[in-house]
PDB file of C-alpha atoms in Angstrom:
ATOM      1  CA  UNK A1463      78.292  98.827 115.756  1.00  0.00           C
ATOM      2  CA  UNK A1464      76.652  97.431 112.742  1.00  0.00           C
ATOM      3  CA  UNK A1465      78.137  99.416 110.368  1.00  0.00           C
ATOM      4  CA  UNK A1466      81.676  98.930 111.504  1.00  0.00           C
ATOM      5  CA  UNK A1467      81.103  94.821 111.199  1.00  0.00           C
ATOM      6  CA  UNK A1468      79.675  95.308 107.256  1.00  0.00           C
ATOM      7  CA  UNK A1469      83.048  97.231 106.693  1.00  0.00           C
ATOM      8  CA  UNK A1470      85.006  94.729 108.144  1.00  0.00           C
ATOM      9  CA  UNK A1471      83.520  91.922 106.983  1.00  0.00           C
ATOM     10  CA  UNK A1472      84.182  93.785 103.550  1.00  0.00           C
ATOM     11  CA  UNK A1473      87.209  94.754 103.986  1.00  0.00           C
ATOM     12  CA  UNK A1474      88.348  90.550 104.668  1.00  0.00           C
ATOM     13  CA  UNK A1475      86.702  89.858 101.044  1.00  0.00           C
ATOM     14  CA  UNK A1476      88.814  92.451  99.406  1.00  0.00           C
ATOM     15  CA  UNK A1477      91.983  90.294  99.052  1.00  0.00           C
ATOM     16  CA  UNK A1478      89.794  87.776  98.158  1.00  0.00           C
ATOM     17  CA  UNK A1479      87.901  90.041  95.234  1.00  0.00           C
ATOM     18  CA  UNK A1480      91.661  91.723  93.931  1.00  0.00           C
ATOM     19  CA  UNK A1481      93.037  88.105  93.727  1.00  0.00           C
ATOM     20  CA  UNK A1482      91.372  87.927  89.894  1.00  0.00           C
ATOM     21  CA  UNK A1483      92.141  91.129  88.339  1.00  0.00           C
ATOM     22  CA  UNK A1484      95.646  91.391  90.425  1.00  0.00           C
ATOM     23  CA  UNK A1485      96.243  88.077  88.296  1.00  0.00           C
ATOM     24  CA  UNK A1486      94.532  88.975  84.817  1.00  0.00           C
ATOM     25  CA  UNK A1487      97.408  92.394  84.962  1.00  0.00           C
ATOM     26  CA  UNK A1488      99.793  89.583  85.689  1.00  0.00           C
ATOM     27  CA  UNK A1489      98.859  87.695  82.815  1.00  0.00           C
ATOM     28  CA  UNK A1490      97.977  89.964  80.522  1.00  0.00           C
ATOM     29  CA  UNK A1491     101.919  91.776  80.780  1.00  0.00           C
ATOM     30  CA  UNK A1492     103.296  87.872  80.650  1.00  0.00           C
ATOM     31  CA  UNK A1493     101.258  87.770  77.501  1.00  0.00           C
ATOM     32  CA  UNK A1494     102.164  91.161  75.661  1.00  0.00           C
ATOM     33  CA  UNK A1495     105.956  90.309  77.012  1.00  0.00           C
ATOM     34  CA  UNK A1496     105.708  86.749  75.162  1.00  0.00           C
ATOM     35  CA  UNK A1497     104.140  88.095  71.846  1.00  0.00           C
ATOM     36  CA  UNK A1498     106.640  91.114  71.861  1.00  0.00           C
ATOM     37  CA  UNK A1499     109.310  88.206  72.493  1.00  0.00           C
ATOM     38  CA  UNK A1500     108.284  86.055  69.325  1.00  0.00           C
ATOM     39  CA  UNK A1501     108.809  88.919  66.985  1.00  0.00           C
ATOM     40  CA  UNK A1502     111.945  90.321  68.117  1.00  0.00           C
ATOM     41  CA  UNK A1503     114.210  90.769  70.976  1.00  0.00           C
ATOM     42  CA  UNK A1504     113.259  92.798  73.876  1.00  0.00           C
ATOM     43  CA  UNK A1505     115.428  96.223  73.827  1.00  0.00           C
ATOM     44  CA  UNK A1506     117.155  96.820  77.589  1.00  0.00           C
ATOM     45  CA  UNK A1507     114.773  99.822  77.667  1.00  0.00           C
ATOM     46  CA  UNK A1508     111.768  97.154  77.437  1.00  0.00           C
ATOM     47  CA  UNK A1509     113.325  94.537  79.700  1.00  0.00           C
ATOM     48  CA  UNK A1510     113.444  97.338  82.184  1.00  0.00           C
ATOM     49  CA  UNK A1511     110.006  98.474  81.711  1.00  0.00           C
ATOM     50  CA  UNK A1512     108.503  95.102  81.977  1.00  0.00           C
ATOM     51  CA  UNK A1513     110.837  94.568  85.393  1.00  0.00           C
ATOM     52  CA  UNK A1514     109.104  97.545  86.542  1.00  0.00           C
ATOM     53  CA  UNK A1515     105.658  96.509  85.964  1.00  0.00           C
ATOM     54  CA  UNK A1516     106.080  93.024  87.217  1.00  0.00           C
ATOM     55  CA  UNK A1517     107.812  94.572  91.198  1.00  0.00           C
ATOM     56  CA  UNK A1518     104.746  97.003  90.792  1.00  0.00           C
ATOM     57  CA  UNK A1519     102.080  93.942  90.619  1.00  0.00           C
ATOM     58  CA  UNK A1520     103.895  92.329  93.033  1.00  0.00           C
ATOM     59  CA  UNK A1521     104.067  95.049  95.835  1.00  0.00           C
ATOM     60  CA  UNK A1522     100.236  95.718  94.639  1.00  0.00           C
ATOM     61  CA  UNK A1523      99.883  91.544  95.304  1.00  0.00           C
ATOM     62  CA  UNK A1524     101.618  92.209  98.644  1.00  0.00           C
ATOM     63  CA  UNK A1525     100.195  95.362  99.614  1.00  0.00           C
ATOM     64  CA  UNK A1526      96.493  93.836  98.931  1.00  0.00           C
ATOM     65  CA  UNK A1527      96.954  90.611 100.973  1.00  0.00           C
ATOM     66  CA  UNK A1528      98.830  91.366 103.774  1.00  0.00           C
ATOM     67  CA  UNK A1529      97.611  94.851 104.279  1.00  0.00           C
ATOM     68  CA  UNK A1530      93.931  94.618 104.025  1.00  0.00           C
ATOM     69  CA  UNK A1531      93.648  91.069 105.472  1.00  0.00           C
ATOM     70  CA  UNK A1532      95.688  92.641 108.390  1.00  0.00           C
ATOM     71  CA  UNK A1533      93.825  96.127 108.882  1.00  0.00           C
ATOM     72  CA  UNK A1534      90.028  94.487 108.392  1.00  0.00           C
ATOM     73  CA  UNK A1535      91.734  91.775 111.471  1.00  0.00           C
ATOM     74  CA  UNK A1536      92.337  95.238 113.355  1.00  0.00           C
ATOM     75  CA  UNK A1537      95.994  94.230 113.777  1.00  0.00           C
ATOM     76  CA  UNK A1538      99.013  94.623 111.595  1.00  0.00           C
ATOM     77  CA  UNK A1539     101.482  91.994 111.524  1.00  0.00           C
ATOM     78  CA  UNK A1540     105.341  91.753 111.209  1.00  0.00           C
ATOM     79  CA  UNK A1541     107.045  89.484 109.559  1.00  0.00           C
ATOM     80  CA  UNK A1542     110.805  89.843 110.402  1.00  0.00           C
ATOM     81  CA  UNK A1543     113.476  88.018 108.566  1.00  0.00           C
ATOM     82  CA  UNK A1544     116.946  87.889 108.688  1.00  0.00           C
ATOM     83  CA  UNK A1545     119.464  88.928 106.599  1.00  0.00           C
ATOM     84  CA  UNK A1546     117.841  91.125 104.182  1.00  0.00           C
ATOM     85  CA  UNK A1547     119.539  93.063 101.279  1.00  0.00           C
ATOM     86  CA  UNK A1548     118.130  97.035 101.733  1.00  0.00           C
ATOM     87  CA  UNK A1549     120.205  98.172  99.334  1.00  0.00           C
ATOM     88  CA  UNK A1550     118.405  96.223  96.400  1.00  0.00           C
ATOM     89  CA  UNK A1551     115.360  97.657  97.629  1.00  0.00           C
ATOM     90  CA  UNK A1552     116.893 101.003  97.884  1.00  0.00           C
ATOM     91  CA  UNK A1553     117.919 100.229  93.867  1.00  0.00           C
ATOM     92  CA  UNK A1554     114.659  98.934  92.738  1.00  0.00           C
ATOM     93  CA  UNK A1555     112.623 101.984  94.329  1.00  0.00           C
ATOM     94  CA  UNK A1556     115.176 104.234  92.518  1.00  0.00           C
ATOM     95  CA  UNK A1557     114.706 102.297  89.027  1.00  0.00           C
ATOM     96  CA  UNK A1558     110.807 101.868  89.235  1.00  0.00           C
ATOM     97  CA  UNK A1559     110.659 106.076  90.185  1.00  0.00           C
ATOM     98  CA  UNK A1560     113.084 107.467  87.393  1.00  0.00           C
ATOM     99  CA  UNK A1561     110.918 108.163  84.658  1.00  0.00           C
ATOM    100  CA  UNK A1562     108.714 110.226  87.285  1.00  0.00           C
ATOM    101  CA  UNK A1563     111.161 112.047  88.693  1.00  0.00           C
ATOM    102  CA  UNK A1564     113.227 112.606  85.435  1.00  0.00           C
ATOM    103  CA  UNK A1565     109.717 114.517  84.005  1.00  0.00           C
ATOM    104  CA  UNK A1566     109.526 116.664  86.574  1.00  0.00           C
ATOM    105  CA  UNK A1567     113.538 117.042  86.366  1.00  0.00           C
ATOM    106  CA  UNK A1568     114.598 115.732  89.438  1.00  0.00           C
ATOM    107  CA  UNK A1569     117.546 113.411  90.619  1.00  0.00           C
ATOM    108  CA  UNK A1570     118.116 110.925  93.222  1.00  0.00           C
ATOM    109  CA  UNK A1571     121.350 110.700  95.172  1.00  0.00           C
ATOM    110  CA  UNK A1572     121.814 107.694  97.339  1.00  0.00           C
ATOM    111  CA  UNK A1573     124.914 107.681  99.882  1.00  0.00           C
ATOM    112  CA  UNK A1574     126.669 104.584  99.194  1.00  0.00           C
ATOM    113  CA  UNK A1575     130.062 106.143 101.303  1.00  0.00           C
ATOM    114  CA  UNK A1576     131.583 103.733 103.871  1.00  0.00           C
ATOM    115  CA  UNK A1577     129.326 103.434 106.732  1.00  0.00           C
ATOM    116  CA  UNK A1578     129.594 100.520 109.445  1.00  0.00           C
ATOM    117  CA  UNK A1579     129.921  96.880 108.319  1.00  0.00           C
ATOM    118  CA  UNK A1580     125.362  96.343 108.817  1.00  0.00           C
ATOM    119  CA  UNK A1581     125.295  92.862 110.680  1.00  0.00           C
ATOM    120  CA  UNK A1582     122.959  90.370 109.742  1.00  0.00           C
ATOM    121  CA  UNK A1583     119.196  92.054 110.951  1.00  0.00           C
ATOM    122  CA  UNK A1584     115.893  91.267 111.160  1.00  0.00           C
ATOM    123  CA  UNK A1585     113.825  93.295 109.101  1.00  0.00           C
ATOM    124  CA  UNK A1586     110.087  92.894 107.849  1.00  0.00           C
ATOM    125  CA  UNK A1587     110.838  93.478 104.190  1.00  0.00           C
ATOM    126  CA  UNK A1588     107.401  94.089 103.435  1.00  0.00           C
ATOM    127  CA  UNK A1589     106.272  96.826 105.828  1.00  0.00           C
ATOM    128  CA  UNK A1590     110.283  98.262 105.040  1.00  0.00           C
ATOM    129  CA  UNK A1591     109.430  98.005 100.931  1.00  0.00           C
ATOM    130  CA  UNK A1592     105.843  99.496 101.477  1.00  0.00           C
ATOM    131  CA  UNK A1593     107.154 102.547 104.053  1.00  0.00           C
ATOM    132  CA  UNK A1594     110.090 103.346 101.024  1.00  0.00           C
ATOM    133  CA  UNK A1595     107.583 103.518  98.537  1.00  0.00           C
ATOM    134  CA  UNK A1596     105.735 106.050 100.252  1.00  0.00           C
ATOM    135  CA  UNK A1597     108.796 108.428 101.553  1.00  0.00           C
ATOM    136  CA  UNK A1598     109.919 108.251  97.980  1.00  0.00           C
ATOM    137  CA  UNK A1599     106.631 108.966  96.239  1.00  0.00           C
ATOM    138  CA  UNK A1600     105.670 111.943  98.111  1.00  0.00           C
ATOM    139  CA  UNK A1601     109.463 113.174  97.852  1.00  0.00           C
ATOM    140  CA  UNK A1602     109.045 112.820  94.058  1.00  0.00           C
ATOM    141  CA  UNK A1603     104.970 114.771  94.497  1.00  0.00           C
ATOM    142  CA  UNK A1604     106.898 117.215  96.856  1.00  0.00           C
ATOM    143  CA  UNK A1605     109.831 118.415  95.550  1.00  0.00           C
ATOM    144  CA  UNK A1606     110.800 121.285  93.616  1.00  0.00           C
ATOM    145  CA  UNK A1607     111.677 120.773  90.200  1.00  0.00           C
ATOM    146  CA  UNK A1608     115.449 120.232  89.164  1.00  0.00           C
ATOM    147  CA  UNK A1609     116.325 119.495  92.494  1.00  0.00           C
ATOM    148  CA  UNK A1610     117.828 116.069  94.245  1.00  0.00           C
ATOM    149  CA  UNK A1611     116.201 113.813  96.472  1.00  0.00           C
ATOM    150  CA  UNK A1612     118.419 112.129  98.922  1.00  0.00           C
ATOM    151  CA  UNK A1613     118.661 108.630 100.400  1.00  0.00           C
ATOM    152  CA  UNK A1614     121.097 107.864 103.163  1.00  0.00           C
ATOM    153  CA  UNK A1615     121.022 105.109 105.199  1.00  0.00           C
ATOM    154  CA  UNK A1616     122.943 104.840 108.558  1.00  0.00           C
ATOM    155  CA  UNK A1617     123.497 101.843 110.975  1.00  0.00           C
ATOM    156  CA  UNK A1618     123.756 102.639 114.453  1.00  0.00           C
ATOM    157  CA  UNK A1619     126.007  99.983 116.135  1.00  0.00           C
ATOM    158  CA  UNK A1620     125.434 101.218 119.683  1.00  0.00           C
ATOM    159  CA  UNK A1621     121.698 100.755 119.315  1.00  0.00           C
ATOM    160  CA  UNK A1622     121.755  98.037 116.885  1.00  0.00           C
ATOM    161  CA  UNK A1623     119.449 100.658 114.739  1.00  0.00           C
ATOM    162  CA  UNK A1624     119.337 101.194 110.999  1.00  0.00           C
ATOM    163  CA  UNK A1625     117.815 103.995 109.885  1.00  0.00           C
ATOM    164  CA  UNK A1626     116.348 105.221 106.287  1.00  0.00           C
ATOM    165  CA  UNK A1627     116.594 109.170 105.922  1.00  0.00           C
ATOM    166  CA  UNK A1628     114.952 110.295 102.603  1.00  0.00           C
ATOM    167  CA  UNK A1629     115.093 114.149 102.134  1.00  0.00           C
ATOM    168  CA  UNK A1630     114.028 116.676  99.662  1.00  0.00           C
ATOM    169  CA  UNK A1631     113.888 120.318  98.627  1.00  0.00           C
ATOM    170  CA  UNK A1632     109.913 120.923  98.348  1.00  0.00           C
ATOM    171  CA  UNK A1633     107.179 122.273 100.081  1.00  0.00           C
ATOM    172  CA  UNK A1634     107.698 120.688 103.349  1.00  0.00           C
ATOM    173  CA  UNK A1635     104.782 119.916 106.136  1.00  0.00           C
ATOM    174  CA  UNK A1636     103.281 122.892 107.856  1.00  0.00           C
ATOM    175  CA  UNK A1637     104.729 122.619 111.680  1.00  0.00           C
ATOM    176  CA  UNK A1638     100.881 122.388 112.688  1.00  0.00           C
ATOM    177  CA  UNK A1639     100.371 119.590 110.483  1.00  0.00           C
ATOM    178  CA  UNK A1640     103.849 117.685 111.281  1.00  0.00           C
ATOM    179  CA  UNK A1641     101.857 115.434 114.320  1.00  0.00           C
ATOM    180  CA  UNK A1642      99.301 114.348 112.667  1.00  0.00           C
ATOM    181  CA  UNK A1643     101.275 112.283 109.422  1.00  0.00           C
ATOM    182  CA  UNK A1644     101.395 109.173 111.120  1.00  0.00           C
ATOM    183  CA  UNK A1645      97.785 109.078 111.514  1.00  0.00           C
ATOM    184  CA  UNK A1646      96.678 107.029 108.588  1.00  0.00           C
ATOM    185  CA  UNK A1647      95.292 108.634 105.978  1.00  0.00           C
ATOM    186  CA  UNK A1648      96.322 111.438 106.831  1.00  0.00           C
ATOM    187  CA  UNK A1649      96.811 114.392 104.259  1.00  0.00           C
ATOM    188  CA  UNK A1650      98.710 117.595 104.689  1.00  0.00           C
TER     189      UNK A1650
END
């Protein structure tokens, strides 16, 4: 189909078109950062902030090459690597989301109780860090406010399985509906 080969074909110039502005934001926070810098000292509060915005360019950086040049391929592909620290994911996703979920009065508990010793695993940190981001900011568009969104992870030695449960108090997925979310693009 001819119209499906135009969208493709635009699809693989897309990484190539976000490259320049993807890199102006980077440059442009670098800047404000340095001029902020030459005046005074950066208050934790600001280091944070500019932290934040630099993993969100990033993850943008990564979720525009990879995913797009995958997808307009018509395959997705995995990049597993071994010993990768979760955790500090679990942390940064936490720290990046705060502010939204503190406005709409909500708190996140993570489950850092003893659990089996995880062995070294392979993990594709970028389709992990991208499927986090979007359990944790629908949880945070989802939930009630004032209540707690929960992160547990759990490794299953039997199965050699480690497993990310994120749970909330909110408005939940119709049962009708509850199929169909791993369709992409898919909104209940």
């Amino acid at each position: 189909n001819q119209h499906q080969e135009k969208l493709k074909k635009q699809l693989a110039e897309m990484p190539h078109e976000m490259r320049s502005p993807i890199r102006g934001i980077e440059d442009r926070v670098s800047d404000l950062e340095e001029e902020i810098r030459k005046n005074s000292t950066l208050k934790p509060k600001e280091e944070e902030i500019f932290g934040d915005i630099k993993s969100e360019v990033e993850f943008l950086k990564l979720f525009v090459m990879e995913n797009i040049s995958s997808f307009s391929k018509g395959k997705i592909s995995l990049t597993f690597r071994p010993g990768y620290d979760y955790e500090r994911l679990i942390y940064k996703w936490i720290n990046i989301f705060k502010t939204r979920a503190k406005k709409k009065g909500l708190k996140f508990q993570y489950d850092t109780e003893e659990r089996e010793e995880v062995p070294e695993l392979l993990l594709d940190f970028n389709r992990l860090e991208h499927v986090l981001f979007n359990l944790l900011d629908n949880a945070i568009n989802y939930s009630f406010p004032g209540t707690c969104i929960k992160i547990n992870v759990n490794y299953h030695c039997a199965h050699e399985k480690l497993t990310f449960v994120i749970s909330n108090l909110g408005v939940g997925i119709p049962e009708d509906e509850q199929e169909k979310i791993f369709t992409y693009g898919h909104r209940s």
